[in-house]
Amino acid sequence: MNEHKIINDPVFGFIKIRRGILYDVVSHPLFQRLNRISQLGLTCVVYPGARHTRFQHSLGAFHLMSEAVKSLREKGVYIFDSEAEAVQAAILMHDIGHGPFSHVLEHTLMNNVSHEDISLLMMEQINRDLRGELNLAISIFKDEYPNKIFHQLISSQLDMDRLDYLRRDSFFTGVTEGNIGSARIIKMLNVADDRLVIDAKGIYSIENYLTSRRLMYWQVYLHKTTVGYEKILVNALMRAKWLVRQGRRPFATPALAYFLEHDVDAQWFAEHEEALRMYAELDDSDIWSAMKVWRHDDDLILSTLATDLLDRRLFKVEVTEEPPTEEYLNNIRQQIAQSMGIAEDDTRYLMSLTEIGKDMYNPEDDSIGILYKDGTVKDIAEASEILNVQLLSKKIRKYYLCYQRF
């Protein structure tokens, strides 16, 4: 019997998945659900090719993890087979708790529940279904395992999650600047003092990786059109939630209705066992089907927002270094209220102001150790000749004002 399943991936070519625990995870309904959740949310409004899924990304991160384990073993790092399998299972499941359109809905349909929390609940569910085979994988994911390098491979500056999504998102958006040398970085991985480091000859790949990441954030993840489009979705859901509170019942699939009708937070998840089941039912199609019906709703605000989303009628987005004045905001409120014939208070669904910050390099989080032949380790900021740390550490803050055109 064939020991491996082989999947052809457009980014990395053939990915092998061993039969047994790893293949059981991929076959599990909670993992298969990731096929119905897009990796980049609504980014396809700017980059039409960006329609790849969380499922593809999870398999890609798994492939890179397999390569990393192989590379570290070749350098003499001792890794038990059980550890290798566990860290591969953990990276497969690292994003399993994502909801529709990724991060957009974490603060809209729920409060104070992160996708990491839900990922853990789902992992525990899969672990029960697989009779405890994932205990080690879960302890690595939670950073409770004594050997810290495994958790670092899943979540750190050099984790396989980032290496895959930068490479994959660059491939599908066509933004070639993001195309990092993931294979080279993995070949340069090493361990010193129980932490992941990079061999000194890989320093240029790391400089390229940090620069690419910055470009991808401003060109793709925080692109002003995408941010504006996401606000339309958030506001439509907020309006639907408000209508439910008024006793109106806008159309929704059972899973979406559950989250519109209840104030779901971490405590709610802990006390209501059906919450996780309902969440697992939610994917992108619940949202799109709601929008198609809401377009015809009697509520002018809900139908306007749904039509905006379906017909790509984008909010106007103004990006500034300083926050706009209250007077300026009031002026826009009045103009929207007048042009649509609605109360000024209701314009809050048709405009939003967000402060977005992204540090290119945060010394606390982003320290990447560079390992020299003599065994010394220097931080990338110190070791690099081209990365100007003062410049890199500069916090960038931008204000995004998004509103319905009038």
C-alpha atoms as one frame of an Amber mdcrd trajectory, in Angstrom:
protein
   0.000   0.000   0.000   1.237   3.489  -0.848   2.597   5.109   2.327   2.048
   8.682   1.166  -0.661  10.779  -0.381   0.713  13.264  -2.881  -0.832  16.679
  -3.513   0.261  18.939  -6.351   0.677  22.480  -5.054   1.143  25.403  -7.489
   3.764  27.028  -5.241   5.922  24.121  -4.025   5.105  21.294  -6.426   4.410
  17.868  -4.956   3.623  17.756  -1.241   3.740  14.336   0.443   1.468  13.524
   3.363   2.168  10.348   5.275  -0.726   8.013   5.915  -1.543   7.781   9.610
  -2.058  10.697  11.991  -1.098  13.405   9.490  -3.427  12.151   6.791  -6.183
  11.664   9.398  -5.873  15.347  10.347  -6.123  16.467   6.714  -9.165  14.214
   6.179 -10.992  15.551   9.247 -14.124  17.661   8.504 -12.770  20.570  10.568
  -9.668  20.659   8.368 -11.636  20.196   5.138 -13.708  23.251   6.108 -10.608
  25.377   5.372 -11.291  24.710   1.680 -14.250  27.073   2.030 -12.347  29.924
   3.676 -10.229  32.262   1.582  -6.727  32.966   2.834  -6.742  36.658   1.999
 -10.328  37.587   2.814 -11.488  40.324   0.453  -8.070  41.120  -1.055  -9.322
  39.803  -4.403 -11.060  43.191  -4.765  -7.578  44.530  -5.614  -5.744  41.380
  -6.754  -8.253  39.139  -8.573  -5.892  36.141  -8.381  -5.887  36.123  -4.577
  -8.530  33.441  -4.184  -6.440  30.741  -2.561  -7.688  29.088   0.606  -6.598
  28.484   4.194  -6.507  24.792   3.216  -3.797  25.431   0.599  -1.824  27.620
   3.006  -1.966  24.993   5.773  -0.644  22.320   3.410   2.113  24.685   2.253
   3.171  25.445   5.838   3.155  21.680   6.506   5.425  21.108   3.497   7.887
  23.754   4.728   7.817  22.194   8.202   8.769  18.807   6.716  11.667  20.517
   4.906  12.757  22.337   8.084  12.821  19.121  10.130  14.898  17.459   7.400
  17.301  20.414   7.210  17.822  20.593  11.000  18.418  16.837  11.197  21.084
  17.154   8.489  22.849  19.700  10.724  22.936  17.194  13.568  19.952  18.522
  15.555  18.420  15.465  17.196  14.666  15.227  16.565  12.611  12.169  17.571
  10.207  10.822  14.943   7.349  11.465  17.387   8.423  15.143  17.675   8.691
  15.499  13.906   5.190  14.094  13.407   3.759  16.221  16.231   5.204  19.493
  14.930   3.916  18.656  11.442   0.435  17.962  12.837   0.544  21.209  14.842
   1.436  23.345  11.802  -1.319  21.659   9.774  -3.831  22.777  12.390  -2.365
  26.192  13.301  -5.033  28.124  11.353  -7.931  25.740  11.782  -9.927  28.228
  13.881 -10.119  30.954  11.224 -13.578  32.167  10.353 -14.934  33.534   7.077
 -12.759  36.244   5.546 -10.057  35.647   8.104  -9.485  38.362  10.690 -12.344
  40.616   9.591 -15.007  38.821  11.598 -13.084  38.136  14.796 -14.309  41.426
  16.248 -17.662  41.609  14.464 -19.482  38.322  14.956 -17.640  37.700  18.231
 -15.965  39.683  21.003 -12.602  38.927  22.565 -12.263  35.488  21.028  -9.213
  35.092  18.817  -8.906  32.526  16.062  -6.035  31.000  18.085  -8.446  30.257
  20.957 -10.863  28.604  18.561  -8.030  26.733  16.822  -7.194  25.181  20.179
 -10.809  24.150  20.835 -10.943  22.565  17.368  -7.604  20.788  17.866  -8.923
  19.310  21.086 -12.028  18.152  19.224  -9.906  16.471  16.514  -7.706  14.963
  19.244 -10.769  13.372  20.863 -11.837  12.004  17.478  -8.327  10.581  16.965
  -8.247   9.064  20.483  -5.528  11.285  21.957  -3.001  10.914  19.113  -2.437
  14.690  19.060  -1.470  15.259  22.716   2.139  16.056  21.824   1.141  18.282
  18.880  -1.150  20.311  21.143   1.480  20.731  23.863   3.912  22.040  21.201
   1.244  24.416  19.856   0.581  25.737  23.389   4.343  26.141  23.991   4.230
  23.718  26.909   6.768  21.314  25.426  10.265  21.591  26.993  12.124  21.782
  23.666  11.193  25.301  22.525  12.438  25.089  18.940   9.295  23.232  17.864
   6.977  26.002  19.003   9.314  28.528  17.343   8.896  26.667  14.049   5.120
  27.224  14.380   5.089  30.715  15.858   8.081  33.078  15.793   9.935  35.364
  13.403  11.123  32.337  11.474   7.993  30.220  11.559   6.762  28.118   8.671
   3.399  29.898   8.740   4.983  33.205   7.663   7.352  31.627   5.193   4.397
  30.010   3.446   1.939  32.883   3.450   4.447  35.459   2.189   5.515  33.173
  -0.621   1.964  31.999  -1.444   0.293  35.404  -1.195   3.006  36.867  -3.398
   2.404  34.086  -5.956  -1.381  34.496  -6.108  -1.503  38.299  -5.960   1.290
  38.655  -8.511   3.142  41.046  -6.166   6.574  39.657  -6.969   8.409  41.741
  -4.335   7.034  39.391  -1.677   8.638  36.334  -3.205  10.984  35.317  -0.398
  13.622  32.599  -0.726  11.876  30.168   1.612  13.982  27.170   0.543  17.211
  29.058   1.200  16.029  30.287   4.624  15.075  26.726   5.620  18.488  25.415
   4.502  20.130  28.069   6.702  18.102  27.201   9.849  20.112  26.064  12.834
  19.816  25.799  16.616  21.932  27.603  19.229  21.143  27.791  22.977  17.833
  26.029  22.391  16.524  28.584  19.948  16.210  28.778  16.194  18.888  30.848
  14.482  20.142  31.409  10.935  23.626  30.507   9.727  25.604  33.659   8.935
  25.745  32.925   5.213  21.939  33.184   5.119  21.909  36.812   6.254  21.003
  38.226   2.823  17.977  35.949   2.615  16.804  37.267   5.993  17.314  40.892
   4.936  15.264  40.167   1.830  12.605  38.398   3.927  12.152  41.341   6.338
  11.974  43.832   3.474   9.528  41.668   1.502   7.322  41.358   4.539   7.091
  45.096   4.877   6.234  45.502   1.190   3.542  42.834   1.396   1.924  44.527
   4.405   1.532  47.917   2.765   0.953  46.663  -0.790  -1.364  43.747  -0.039
  -2.569  43.203   3.537  -3.158  46.886   4.362  -3.934  48.082   0.831  -6.353
  50.960   1.243  -8.938  49.536  -1.164  -8.970  46.206   0.691  -9.290  47.939
   4.062 -12.198  49.999   2.721 -13.911  46.940   1.244 -13.563  45.019   4.518
 -15.221  47.923   6.358 -18.303  47.522   4.123 -18.578  43.890   5.226 -18.031
  44.697   8.906 -20.645  47.467   8.801 -23.188  45.268   6.997 -22.857  42.633
   9.731 -23.074  45.267  12.484 -26.239  46.640  10.876 -27.731  43.139  10.605
 -26.923  42.554  14.284 -28.617  45.844  15.191 -31.725  44.907  13.159 -31.928
  41.563  15.002 -31.893  43.511  18.299 -34.844  45.556  16.980 -36.815  42.366
  16.419 -36.190  42.250  12.655 -34.954  38.980  11.156 -32.782  39.601   8.116
 -32.119  36.374   6.204 -29.196  34.303   7.504 -28.070  30.692   7.361 -28.525
  28.940  10.745 -24.802  29.335  11.572 -24.720  33.042  10.721 -28.035  33.653
  12.517 -26.560  32.127  15.688 -23.780  34.736  15.757 -26.088  37.617  14.823
 -28.523  36.712  17.595 -26.078  36.110  20.451 -23.265  38.147  21.967 -20.622
  35.486  21.660 -17.402  35.902  23.638 -14.849  33.548  25.217 -17.129  32.847
  28.165 -20.032  32.039  25.836 -17.850  29.464  24.047 -16.941  27.927  27.389
 -20.576  27.636  28.521 -22.351  26.684  25.259 -21.153  23.502  23.647 -23.130
  24.196  20.460 -21.132  27.418  19.850 -18.138  25.578  18.424 -20.378  23.410
  16.254 -22.102  26.522  14.875 -18.773  28.224  14.294 -17.507  25.184  12.388
 -20.527  25.519  10.082 -19.563  29.098   9.164 -17.574  29.771   6.021 -17.344
  32.372   3.240 -20.478  31.092   1.509 -22.701  31.942   4.519 -21.642  35.563
   4.176 -22.052  35.774   0.397 -25.479  34.131   0.456 -26.609  36.618   3.126
 -25.374  39.548   1.006 -27.306  38.305  -2.048 -30.531  38.366  -0.023 -29.740
  41.519   1.972 -29.321  43.428  -1.292 -33.148  43.319  -1.523 -33.833  44.051
   2.161 -36.272  46.820   3.124 -33.627  48.387   5.345 -31.913  50.988   3.154
 -28.582  50.826   5.015 -28.337  47.027   4.927 -29.319  46.822   1.239 -26.858
  49.614   0.332 -23.945  47.871   2.060 -24.810  44.455   0.587 -25.037  45.977
  -2.905 -21.704  47.761  -2.351 -20.069  44.402  -1.606 -21.663  42.467  -4.440
 -21.175  45.118  -7.113 -17.741  46.309  -5.945 -19.009  49.785  -5.141 -16.086
  50.747  -2.969 -16.039  53.104  -0.031 -13.918  56.171  -0.660 -10.728  55.783
   1.386  -8.528  58.641   2.547  -5.206  57.723   4.140  -3.509  60.382   6.259
  -0.633  60.649   8.703  -2.728  62.726  11.142  -6.281  61.968  12.312  -8.964
  63.999  10.478 -10.640  66.788  12.478 -14.049  66.315  14.084 -15.326  69.134
  11.890 -14.247  67.279   8.744 -15.926  64.075   9.958 -19.135  65.928  10.800
 -19.205  67.441   7.340 -18.986  63.961   5.754 -21.680  62.640   8.119 -24.037
  65.421   7.072 -23.409  64.870   3.382 -24.034  61.090   3.629 -27.195  61.644
   5.706 -28.474  64.189   3.205 -27.683  62.213   0.048 -29.276  59.013   1.421
 -32.091  60.598   3.397 -31.133  58.912   6.679 -30.575  60.102  10.247 -27.072
  61.365  10.985 -26.705  58.750  13.728 -27.151  55.985  11.136 -24.198  57.205
   9.097 -21.974  55.288  11.535 -22.650  52.220   9.353 -21.502  54.078   6.252
 -18.186  55.437   7.465 -15.347  54.349   9.692 -12.043  55.697  10.881  -9.273
  53.227  11.691  -5.757  53.781  12.933  -3.405  51.207  11.462   0.166  50.725
  12.560   2.800  48.333  11.357   6.315  48.153  12.666   8.675  46.756  10.118
  11.005  45.546  12.830  10.201  45.285  16.492  13.355  44.483  18.499  11.367
  42.582  21.143   9.447  40.428  18.676  11.572  40.408  15.591  14.966  39.510
  16.909  16.415  36.902  14.581  19.725  35.417  15.729  22.546  35.088  13.198
  24.963  32.252  14.034  28.655  32.689  13.151  31.244  29.990  12.554  32.864
  30.649  15.949  29.554  29.917  17.694  28.628  33.522  18.530  25.092  34.707
  17.842  24.287  38.297  16.885  20.891  39.844  16.391  20.059  40.522  12.720
  19.850  44.247  13.531  23.473  44.230  14.653  24.712  41.794  12.046  23.176
  43.385   8.985  25.054  45.912   6.907  22.019  47.100   4.967  19.222  47.143
   7.532  19.201  50.505   9.270  17.634  49.627  12.601  16.709  53.206  13.562
  14.816  53.466  10.310  13.312  50.019  10.623  12.162  50.452  14.202  10.292
  53.614  13.299   6.634  53.023  14.011   4.413  53.787  11.059   0.905  54.987
  11.889  -1.702  55.743   9.277  -5.327  56.794   9.563  -7.779  55.212   7.148
 -11.053  57.111   6.748 -13.495  55.000   4.738 -16.971  56.207   3.754 -19.866
  55.684   1.339 -19.503  57.913  -1.703 -22.167  60.588  -2.017
